[in-house]
XYZ file of C-alpha atoms in Angstrom:
695
model
C 0.000 0.000 0.000
C 1.213 3.577 -0.664
C 3.288 5.412 1.948
C 3.318 9.112 2.738
C 6.486 10.701 4.183
C 6.374 14.326 5.364
C 9.256 16.156 7.020
C 9.563 19.772 8.154
C 13.277 20.650 8.234
C 14.237 23.773 10.191
C 16.797 25.357 12.473
C 17.099 23.730 15.915
C 13.788 23.253 17.722
C 13.991 23.607 21.533
C 14.434 20.182 23.130
C 11.343 20.392 25.342
C 9.036 21.179 22.391
C 10.021 18.472 19.922
C 7.930 15.548 21.146
C 4.924 17.815 21.745
C 5.269 19.291 18.245
C 5.579 15.876 16.581
C 2.421 14.739 18.366
C 0.519 17.821 17.211
C 1.771 17.360 13.657
C 0.428 13.797 13.625
C -2.858 14.883 15.172
C -3.422 17.675 12.632
C -2.662 15.542 9.575
C -4.736 12.563 10.665
C -7.620 14.914 11.555
C -7.482 16.454 8.066
C -7.493 12.968 6.518
C -10.459 11.894 8.619
C -12.478 14.963 7.671
C -11.712 14.364 3.981
C -12.557 10.629 4.271
C -9.028 9.696 3.180
C -8.227 6.302 4.680
C -4.849 5.070 5.919
C -3.666 2.127 8.016
C -0.962 3.457 10.354
C 0.727 6.708 11.381
C 4.138 7.269 13.021
C 5.701 10.510 14.219
C 9.401 11.296 14.671
C 11.434 14.234 15.873
C 14.970 15.518 16.180
C 16.443 18.984 16.777
C 16.070 19.896 13.104
C 13.085 17.953 11.847
C 9.503 16.979 12.595
C 8.343 13.989 10.584
C 5.301 11.830 10.067
C 4.986 8.618 8.053
C 1.577 7.209 7.125
C 1.310 3.694 5.742
C -1.490 2.228 3.673
C -2.762 5.586 2.413
C -5.425 5.282 -0.279
C -4.729 6.908 -3.639
C -8.014 8.825 -3.520
C -11.047 9.283 -1.339
C -14.063 7.096 -1.958
C -16.692 8.065 -4.529
C -19.872 9.146 -2.784
C -23.376 8.434 -4.098
C -26.176 9.942 -2.048
C -29.916 9.968 -2.796
C -32.097 12.808 -1.567
C -35.896 12.481 -1.516
C -38.051 15.444 -2.530
C -41.792 16.192 -2.808
C -44.427 13.593 -3.626
C -45.372 13.162 -7.296
C -48.237 15.543 -7.995
C -47.083 18.208 -5.552
C -47.451 21.839 -6.587
C -44.919 23.242 -9.045
C -43.284 25.627 -6.549
C -42.445 22.808 -4.119
C -40.802 20.748 -6.859
C -38.836 23.672 -8.288
C -37.787 24.775 -4.792
C -36.388 21.294 -4.099
C -34.416 21.360 -7.361
C -33.162 24.938 -6.835
C -31.880 24.119 -3.342
C -29.775 21.359 -4.891
C -28.559 23.604 -7.722
C -30.168 21.474 -10.425
C -33.195 21.694 -12.747
C -36.441 19.736 -12.592
C -35.262 17.609 -15.530
C -32.390 16.290 -13.386
C -34.835 14.752 -10.908
C -36.043 11.163 -11.132
C -39.295 9.608 -9.967
C -39.140 6.506 -7.783
C -41.825 4.278 -6.325
C -41.634 3.776 -2.516
C -43.838 2.009 0.025
C -45.441 5.412 0.708
C -46.033 6.278 -2.936
C -44.097 7.959 -5.736
C -41.600 10.746 -4.952
C -39.100 12.939 -6.745
C -35.466 11.964 -6.065
C -32.077 13.406 -6.880
C -28.936 11.245 -6.863
C -25.803 13.156 -5.872
C -22.650 11.533 -7.241
C -19.428 12.955 -5.843
C -16.183 11.763 -7.313
C -13.362 10.997 -4.873
C -10.468 13.454 -4.629
C -6.883 12.519 -5.350
C -4.892 12.052 -2.149
C -2.244 14.498 -3.339
C -4.825 17.313 -3.261
C -5.754 16.562 0.359
C -2.091 16.171 1.390
C -1.177 19.559 -0.086
C -4.130 21.221 1.622
C -3.225 19.620 4.962
C 0.425 20.740 4.834
C -0.615 24.308 4.029
C -3.075 24.179 6.928
C -0.278 23.037 9.269
C 2.049 25.849 8.176
C -0.682 28.444 8.704
C -2.231 27.129 11.932
C 0.363 25.130 13.883
C -0.158 25.984 17.602
C 3.379 27.061 18.523
C 3.296 29.020 21.785
C 5.903 31.317 20.265
C 6.813 31.469 16.598
C 8.934 33.707 14.396
C 9.184 35.188 10.919
C 12.449 35.440 9.019
C 13.602 37.111 5.844
C 10.875 38.834 3.869
C 8.312 36.041 4.003
C 5.153 35.684 6.101
C 5.647 32.040 7.116
C 5.673 31.651 10.910
C 7.415 28.675 12.530
C 9.234 27.967 15.782
C 12.558 28.448 13.961
C 13.375 29.315 10.311
C 11.960 26.593 8.058
C 14.276 25.491 5.236
C 12.681 22.499 3.549
C 9.511 20.395 3.353
C 9.832 16.785 2.265
C 6.627 15.350 0.834
C 6.743 11.926 -0.843
C 3.641 9.885 -1.641
C 3.631 6.438 -3.207
C 7.302 6.805 -4.165
C 6.933 10.172 -5.939
C 7.243 13.772 -4.738
C 4.208 16.003 -4.320
C 5.403 19.420 -5.467
C 3.860 22.752 -4.571
C 5.075 26.099 -3.268
C 4.680 27.717 0.137
C 6.254 31.147 -0.388
C 9.922 30.452 -1.268
C 9.831 26.782 -0.190
C 9.115 24.140 -2.818
C 8.135 20.736 -1.478
C 9.676 17.634 -3.003
C 11.538 14.391 -2.373
C 14.759 15.945 -1.025
C 16.046 16.293 2.527
C 19.427 16.681 4.212
C 21.685 14.568 6.375
C 23.574 15.724 9.465
C 24.297 19.445 9.111
C 27.984 19.064 10.060
C 28.900 15.476 9.223
C 26.824 14.733 6.141
C 25.636 17.878 4.360
C 24.681 16.123 1.141
C 21.160 16.231 -0.258
C 19.240 12.946 0.057
C 16.511 11.743 -2.312
C 13.692 9.832 -0.605
C 11.286 7.296 -2.093
C 9.921 5.234 0.845
C 9.832 4.827 4.623
C 12.696 2.352 4.582
C 14.635 4.616 2.238
C 14.026 7.601 4.521
C 15.134 5.965 7.781
C 18.085 4.123 6.255
C 19.520 7.081 4.333
C 19.193 9.385 7.331
C 20.922 6.819 9.530
C 23.728 6.519 6.981
C 23.944 10.324 7.020
C 24.484 10.489 10.809
C 20.869 11.195 11.738
C 19.015 8.938 14.191
C 15.416 9.955 13.640
C 13.953 7.820 16.449
C 14.349 9.565 19.815
C 14.368 6.285 21.754
C 17.313 5.077 19.656
C 19.243 8.257 20.492
C 18.486 7.682 24.177
C 19.569 4.026 23.958
C 22.840 5.059 22.306
C 23.593 7.499 25.125
C 22.906 4.875 27.789
C 24.877 2.154 26.005
C 27.913 4.325 25.253
C 27.804 5.890 28.719
C 27.855 2.515 30.437
C 30.658 1.312 28.179
C 32.895 4.338 28.839
C 32.202 4.247 32.583
C 32.998 0.532 32.773
C 36.322 0.991 30.933
C 37.309 3.625 33.478
C 36.065 1.580 36.464
C 33.391 4.142 37.250
C 29.615 4.064 37.745
C 27.173 5.724 35.332
C 23.902 6.577 37.128
C 22.110 8.858 34.680
C 19.053 10.969 35.331
C 16.661 9.613 32.691
C 15.040 13.039 32.249
C 18.473 14.410 31.370
C 19.045 11.519 28.938
C 15.778 12.409 27.203
C 16.651 16.111 27.080
C 20.170 15.570 25.745
C 18.870 13.103 23.140
C 16.772 15.982 21.785
C 19.797 18.288 21.540
C 21.604 16.155 18.957
C 20.725 14.332 15.737
C 23.289 11.639 16.443
C 24.728 11.344 19.969
C 28.479 10.968 20.453
C 29.316 10.375 24.114
C 32.737 11.441 25.366
C 34.620 11.540 28.659
C 35.549 14.839 30.285
C 37.381 15.770 33.460
C 37.712 18.647 35.906
C 40.433 19.319 38.448
C 40.328 17.076 41.522
C 40.630 20.132 43.790
C 36.979 20.984 43.080
C 35.899 17.751 44.744
C 36.182 19.665 48.021
C 32.967 21.440 47.046
C 29.710 19.874 48.278
C 28.526 17.077 46.040
C 25.205 18.831 45.437
C 26.955 21.895 43.970
C 29.074 19.745 41.671
C 26.108 17.672 40.495
C 23.908 20.699 39.867
C 26.667 22.456 37.936
C 27.152 19.418 35.720
C 23.533 18.304 35.290
C 21.461 21.502 35.280
C 23.917 24.051 33.930
C 26.040 21.978 31.538
C 23.873 18.933 30.712
C 26.736 16.616 31.737
C 26.389 13.208 33.368
C 28.371 12.860 36.638
C 30.354 9.663 37.126
C 30.879 7.964 40.474
C 33.620 5.860 41.974
C 32.836 2.282 42.917
C 32.461 3.337 46.565
C 29.681 5.773 45.527
C 31.668 9.003 45.898
C 31.690 11.563 43.105
C 34.464 11.328 40.518
C 36.167 14.264 38.790
C 35.255 12.650 35.478
C 31.973 13.180 33.679
C 30.243 12.238 30.441
C 28.987 14.707 27.869
C 27.212 14.307 24.535
C 28.280 16.017 21.336
C 26.571 16.291 17.961
C 29.755 15.306 16.083
C 32.415 12.655 16.501
C 34.924 13.343 19.265
C 38.480 12.032 19.513
C 40.779 12.158 22.539
C 42.563 15.297 21.335
C 39.364 17.020 20.261
C 38.855 20.702 20.866
C 35.363 19.765 22.059
C 36.778 17.969 25.109
C 39.164 20.840 25.790
C 36.390 23.409 25.396
C 34.042 21.561 27.741
C 36.819 21.251 30.333
C 37.366 25.022 30.187
C 33.670 25.707 30.611
C 33.236 23.382 33.598
C 36.373 24.823 35.199
C 34.949 28.343 34.933
C 31.597 27.213 36.356
C 33.193 25.391 39.278
C 35.584 28.238 39.954
C 32.620 30.595 40.313
C 30.797 28.098 42.531
C 33.880 27.746 44.743
C 34.137 31.521 45.110
C 30.475 31.837 46.149
C 30.735 28.863 48.507
C 33.834 30.153 50.289
C 32.281 33.627 50.644
C 29.210 32.084 52.267
C 31.308 30.050 54.703
C 33.216 33.128 55.826
C 29.966 34.882 56.739
C 28.218 31.947 58.470
C 24.564 30.926 58.213
C 23.201 32.969 61.142
C 24.648 36.181 59.701
C 22.082 35.943 56.881
C 19.031 36.001 59.167
C 18.770 39.791 59.245
C 18.931 39.901 55.437
C 15.665 37.939 55.183
C 13.822 41.222 55.709
C 15.122 42.278 52.268
C 13.632 39.245 50.476
C 9.937 39.645 49.617
C 7.733 36.589 50.052
C 4.874 38.439 48.315
C 4.208 42.143 48.136
C 0.899 41.720 50.004
C 2.245 39.139 52.479
C 5.493 40.708 53.572
C 9.098 39.567 53.731
C 10.672 36.182 54.298
C 11.570 37.331 57.791
C 7.876 37.866 58.543
C 7.048 34.485 57.022
C 9.608 32.845 59.330
C 7.947 34.539 62.326
C 4.534 33.213 61.274
C 5.590 29.642 60.609
C 7.553 29.646 63.889
C 4.288 30.391 65.693
C 2.597 27.396 64.069
C 5.607 25.225 64.963
C 5.401 26.323 68.593
C 1.637 25.787 68.896
C 1.553 22.322 67.296
C 4.878 20.736 68.269
C 3.093 18.306 70.607
C 0.817 17.126 67.762
C 3.926 16.178 65.786
C 5.798 14.800 68.830
C 8.527 17.285 67.925
C 11.094 18.841 70.252
C 9.910 22.433 70.521
C 13.404 23.945 70.936
C 14.764 22.013 67.953
C 11.823 22.858 65.720
C 11.954 26.577 66.575
C 15.682 26.695 65.863
C 15.077 24.885 62.580
C 12.241 27.239 61.605
C 14.427 30.273 62.349
C 17.258 29.009 60.105
C 15.195 27.280 57.387
C 15.091 30.257 54.998
C 18.508 31.767 55.838
C 20.234 30.244 52.802
C 17.973 32.281 50.486
C 20.386 35.149 51.171
C 23.533 33.160 50.310
C 25.512 33.651 47.122
C 25.327 29.968 46.193
C 21.514 29.872 46.353
C 21.316 33.175 44.473
C 23.230 31.512 41.615
C 21.705 28.046 42.095
C 18.165 28.466 43.501
C 17.515 24.729 43.111
C 19.801 24.188 46.141
C 17.749 26.160 48.657
C 17.365 24.133 51.811
C 20.202 21.815 50.798
C 22.857 24.534 51.057
C 21.412 25.729 54.358
C 21.703 22.222 55.796
C 25.303 21.904 54.562
C 26.283 25.198 56.196
C 24.430 24.253 59.408
C 26.294 20.952 59.559
C 29.661 22.665 59.032
C 28.769 25.091 61.838
C 27.977 22.054 64.046
C 24.291 22.665 64.629
C 22.412 19.618 66.040
C 21.776 16.894 63.487
C 17.969 17.265 63.737
C 18.265 20.977 62.924
C 20.430 20.127 59.905
C 17.884 17.541 58.726
C 14.944 19.917 59.234
C 16.561 22.680 57.181
C 17.282 20.221 54.382
C 13.834 18.604 54.328
C 11.525 21.526 55.064
C 10.555 21.950 51.388
C 9.598 18.270 51.105
C 7.503 16.836 49.646
C 7.803 18.966 46.509
C 5.725 16.585 44.392
C 3.723 13.342 44.478
C 6.840 11.193 44.018
C 9.011 13.046 46.540
C 9.534 11.612 50.040
C 7.965 13.240 53.084
C 10.293 14.647 55.785
C 11.961 11.907 57.800
C 11.755 13.312 61.351
C 8.963 15.052 63.323
C 10.796 18.389 63.446
C 11.323 18.654 59.682
C 7.744 17.454 59.074
C 6.399 20.242 61.289
C 8.525 22.994 59.708
C 7.443 21.813 56.246
C 3.794 21.640 57.313
C 3.917 25.124 58.855
C 5.658 26.622 55.829
C 3.090 25.175 53.423
C 0.127 26.091 55.617
C 1.356 29.686 55.910
C 1.613 29.933 52.113
C -1.803 28.333 51.544
C -3.622 30.573 54.015
C -1.731 33.672 52.901
C -2.417 33.366 49.194
C -6.080 32.416 49.684
C -6.551 35.355 52.071
C -5.569 37.853 49.364
C -7.709 36.233 46.666
C -5.030 34.257 44.822
C -6.819 30.918 44.678
C -5.569 28.924 41.660
C -7.974 28.706 38.727
C -8.061 26.188 35.914
C -4.637 24.747 35.199
C -2.857 27.879 36.426
C -1.200 27.768 39.835
C 1.670 30.287 39.747
C 2.289 30.177 43.493
C 2.223 26.376 43.811
C -0.769 26.383 46.175
C -2.057 23.001 45.011
C 1.403 21.496 45.465
C 1.635 22.991 48.972
C -1.807 21.597 49.793
C -0.839 18.111 48.638
C 2.271 18.371 50.826
C 0.091 19.237 53.846
C -2.163 16.243 53.154
C 0.715 13.815 52.633
C 2.513 14.919 55.803
C -0.660 14.453 57.876
C -1.474 11.066 56.366
C 1.999 9.563 56.074
C 3.243 10.853 59.442
C -0.112 10.009 61.129
C -0.575 13.517 62.524
C -3.592 14.217 64.718
C -4.760 17.820 64.817
C -7.682 20.046 63.880
C -7.056 21.649 60.511
C -9.486 24.391 61.404
C -7.490 25.313 64.513
C -4.228 25.457 62.548
C -5.814 27.640 59.873
C -7.315 29.980 62.482
C -3.904 30.341 64.168
C -2.282 31.056 60.803
C -4.868 33.766 60.045
C -4.240 35.338 63.464
C -0.485 35.411 62.763
C -1.124 37.476 59.624
C -3.397 39.735 61.630
C -0.750 40.259 64.323
C 1.588 41.557 61.596
C -1.064 44.096 60.553
C -1.611 42.749 57.033
C -4.753 43.813 55.183
C -6.514 40.640 54.077
C -9.171 40.588 51.373
C -11.767 38.592 53.317
C -13.066 38.221 56.864
C -11.280 35.648 59.032
C -14.242 33.255 59.017
C -14.419 33.275 55.213
C -10.649 32.733 54.865
C -10.926 29.767 57.236
C -13.792 28.331 55.184
C -11.902 28.861 51.895
C -8.774 27.146 53.236
C -10.537 24.135 54.783
C -12.677 23.621 51.669
C -9.587 23.856 49.471
C -7.699 21.271 51.530
C -10.630 18.853 51.578
C -11.130 19.170 47.815
C -7.465 18.287 47.287
C -7.846 15.497 49.855
C -10.589 13.984 47.706
C -8.310 14.072 44.645
C -5.551 12.469 46.728
C -7.876 9.585 47.692
C -9.265 9.188 44.168
C -5.692 8.715 42.922
C -5.444 5.838 45.398
C -8.376 4.244 43.520
C -10.907 4.820 46.296
C -14.336 5.493 44.727
C -15.806 8.948 45.244
C -19.032 7.718 46.853
C -17.069 6.042 49.665
C -15.048 9.199 50.229
C -18.153 11.406 50.333
C -20.032 9.036 52.651
C -17.424 9.546 55.385
C -16.597 13.214 54.822
C -20.302 14.168 54.815
C -20.565 13.329 58.547
C -17.104 14.531 59.671
C -17.174 17.551 61.986
C -13.783 17.703 63.736
C -11.466 18.559 60.783
C -9.174 15.672 61.748
C -7.810 14.683 58.325
C -5.937 11.566 59.453
C -9.019 10.289 61.295
C -11.061 10.740 58.114
C -8.377 8.944 56.133
C -8.513 5.948 58.490
C -12.291 5.754 58.267
C -12.304 5.944 54.479
C -9.543 3.370 54.013
C -11.233 0.883 56.369
C -14.610 1.431 54.725
C -13.064 0.919 51.285
C -11.436 -2.308 52.485
C -14.746 -3.475 53.993
C -16.687 -2.715 50.824
C -14.197 -4.667 48.748
C -15.812 -7.810 50.190
C -19.144 -9.329 49.165
C -20.354 -9.276 52.773
C -19.610 -5.572 53.024
C -21.684 -4.740 49.943
C -24.610 -6.830 51.228
C -24.575 -5.084 54.598
C -24.451 -1.598 53.080
C -27.419 -2.493 50.855
C -29.459 -3.408 53.941
C -28.394 -0.274 55.839
C -29.350 1.847 52.830
C -32.769 0.193 52.910
C -33.154 1.276 56.539
C -32.191 4.825 55.642
C -34.511 4.933 52.642
C -37.564 3.684 54.542
C -37.037 6.256 57.292
C -36.427 9.040 54.770
C -39.694 8.341 52.899
C -41.795 8.028 56.049
C -40.271 11.111 57.696
C -40.917 13.088 54.523
C -44.613 12.152 54.713
C -45.108 13.222 58.329
C -42.563 16.075 58.428
C -40.821 14.828 61.574
C -37.935 12.587 62.561
C -38.462 9.116 63.983
C -36.189 9.009 66.999
C -38.491 8.077 69.861
C -38.260 5.419 72.533
C -38.772 1.839 71.364
C -41.502 0.083 73.380
C -41.003 -3.670 73.740
C -44.650 -4.001 74.731
C -45.630 -3.164 71.157
C -43.528 -5.959 69.593
C -45.683 -8.466 67.772
C -42.997 -10.843 66.493
C -39.857 -12.633 67.586
C -37.896 -10.858 64.817
C -38.600 -7.441 66.373
C -37.322 -8.575 69.781
C -34.271 -10.236 68.230
C -33.363 -7.108 66.246
C -33.908 -4.829 69.245
C -31.621 -6.900 71.496
C -28.936 -7.029 68.782
C -29.196 -3.240 68.361
C -28.756 -2.548 72.063
C -25.780 -4.865 72.291
C -24.019 -3.787 69.110
C -24.783 -0.054 69.202
C -22.741 0.219 72.403
C -19.944 -1.862 70.900
C -20.019 0.198 67.693
C -19.960 3.497 69.601
C -17.051 2.355 71.763
C -15.099 1.095 68.734
C -15.579 4.391 66.863
C -14.540 6.386 69.922
C -11.447 4.192 70.193
C -10.855 4.668 66.449
C -10.999 0.915 65.899
C -12.800 1.279 62.605
C -12.276 -2.222 61.303
C -13.840 -3.549 64.500
C -16.735 -1.059 64.253
C -17.564 -2.286 60.757
C -17.494 -5.867 62.027
C -20.059 -4.972 64.700
C -22.274 -3.465 61.995
C -22.110 -6.801 60.259
C -23.240 -8.642 63.416
C -26.783 -7.222 63.109
C -27.156 -8.234 59.458
C -28.899 -11.575 60.149
C -31.426 -10.041 62.546
C -32.064 -7.145 60.157
C -32.597 -9.531 57.241
C -35.040 -11.606 59.290
C -36.878 -8.442 60.278
C -37.355 -7.294 56.689
C -38.323 -10.790 55.511
C -40.969 -11.369 58.191
C -42.154 -8.006 59.511
C -44.280 -5.404 57.754
C -43.035 -1.955 58.733
C -46.061 -0.068 57.376
C -48.509 -1.689 59.800
C -52.055 -0.260 59.780
C -51.861 0.230 63.539
C -50.119 3.639 63.813
C -48.526 2.888 67.212
C -46.985 -0.375 65.998
C -45.784 1.285 62.788
C -44.207 4.171 64.724
C -42.535 1.735 67.115
C -41.033 -0.218 64.227
C -39.762 2.973 62.593
C -38.203 4.014 65.924
C -36.509 0.600 66.008
C -35.023 1.228 62.567
C -33.879 4.669 63.715
C -31.770 2.938 66.408
C -29.857 1.246 63.615
C -29.520 4.475 61.641
C -28.173 6.290 64.687
C -25.637 3.566 65.427
C -23.824 4.088 62.101
C -24.547 7.823 61.589
C -21.286 8.798 63.296
C -19.187 6.674 60.928
C -20.603 7.489 57.494
C -23.701 8.299 55.504
C -24.086 4.880 53.915
C -26.974 6.126 51.770
C -24.399 7.857 49.549
C -22.665 4.587 48.687
C -23.463 3.048 45.328
C -24.010 -0.681 45.837
C -24.901 -1.177 42.196
C -28.272 -2.814 42.797
C -30.620 -0.124 44.040
C -31.374 3.557 43.825
C -31.225 5.967 46.694
């Protein structure tokens, strides 16, 4: 079947846009084909720094012919109706035919539309892409009006072995492309997919990104092994570097051993973030002075590329050493006063004021975290000090880490060092929570202060935008509470945080009560997302949270997890179905009379053994259930619920609730209300979808 090969050849496309752009290119072309009814079997997209490509296999040579009949007025209709039908179709009355149907004879018109050649649709699609590609930023060059991410030099367009030629300004499409811009400048003629991939490969271009990544990993491991070193690459860096070159050539570089005196984190950041190098490690795990880099051309041992990279890394490390030594001479505590010069937010004051606020939270809730109050206050005071250091000014990614290194060198207690280092954690869903109570509390306080502060001045994130990282901070709060098993009232923490802003005389946009409501609602909404990502159904989450009143997030988490576990069993689903039946009966009857059934159950009105049996089971188990919930033994509480299932089943099978005698009916409804009350503190089971009944 015919193949279509399209390639847009340009100046270097930024590494982080290539895969996205290739995906959009494929989406736009296949959408155009679908709308034109042009069939194909398979599509593949490719990218490199200089080209975006798509290959479609099994493309039809033309779209299908279309024959479509349209029925008009009945035979014998007035002349205007018939002529109006014909005019709307752009034909005359003589072009209409008369056909006999089961409902009589009617005028018909048969529309025959010939299929279009594929080349026409392909040309139209490419022009559409050039005009409407959704680059976030694009540019013009020369005197033309074409806009692209970088100057566009060539468009390859080959269909069924032959070029499709047309002009877009000064670019003429055809069957030509180019090899590697430095190592193989010759023009290449393309006829097929195999031809395209093979000739590019022979011209020092690896079009498949995963092959470029594999080459980097393979060559890196080989070079490291020869030098008795360990290659532990960051896979995100491998992906990025693979999109900086059309054919990766891995080479070994080296910096002076004297720089190994610098902290490992500074060396790694300089190599990875600033230079896109891969650090190498000795067999004992310590950092080596050797590193791996990737070039776009072949590199020999005497290459100027190696020498040039060595000069660059030396300059970078020399600067880092200068900043580091300056910081050490001053000492970490000397930077505390400078925090007043760093603005947290123009409406929320300086970093020094933020430290004062989070210190207050740390002091008030140290017992909830089982944290040493002196240690946590010292940690909170020093946590932001490194923001004023020269190293963090140049390398902001190291905030917290540099502070902990300086604190350790100045012989602060180990828990203070750890707290400074970990107080930004967790920074994302895959990051670890702080390891000790003190660092967990400083992190919690820092995030809570930011959350309350930004919400109080009306900066709640909207849509996908979250410039201040409020959602990330909220997730950190939730994870710390859940993973560290922290017991506290979120509402109390939020109220204390609001008061701390008030004590600093900040003008907040809303009243304190509204800020508290906004913050608690925001946290609980994120909490629901957190649980949904753990594959807990929404109805089970809502059933527990709908009855929670104490703002104890970890307690809610325990209830929800145990309920989810219980409902993963067949017995659990059966019990919830029965409890929902209780709730539904009471709801319907209470709606009729406009009052709540919650009166005393009179044994004298029992007319059956099943009523007595259910009443005795309720009295026994309601106490056990209440005690288990109070003791937070939720698995046990759910088991006690299950112990009344047999009696409840027997009751429904043998007793008519809607008895004609009003006193007996009321007594039976009061009996059911005992059951409702016994589980009301745990969850609203009526919200749970058991899959076999409506609410």
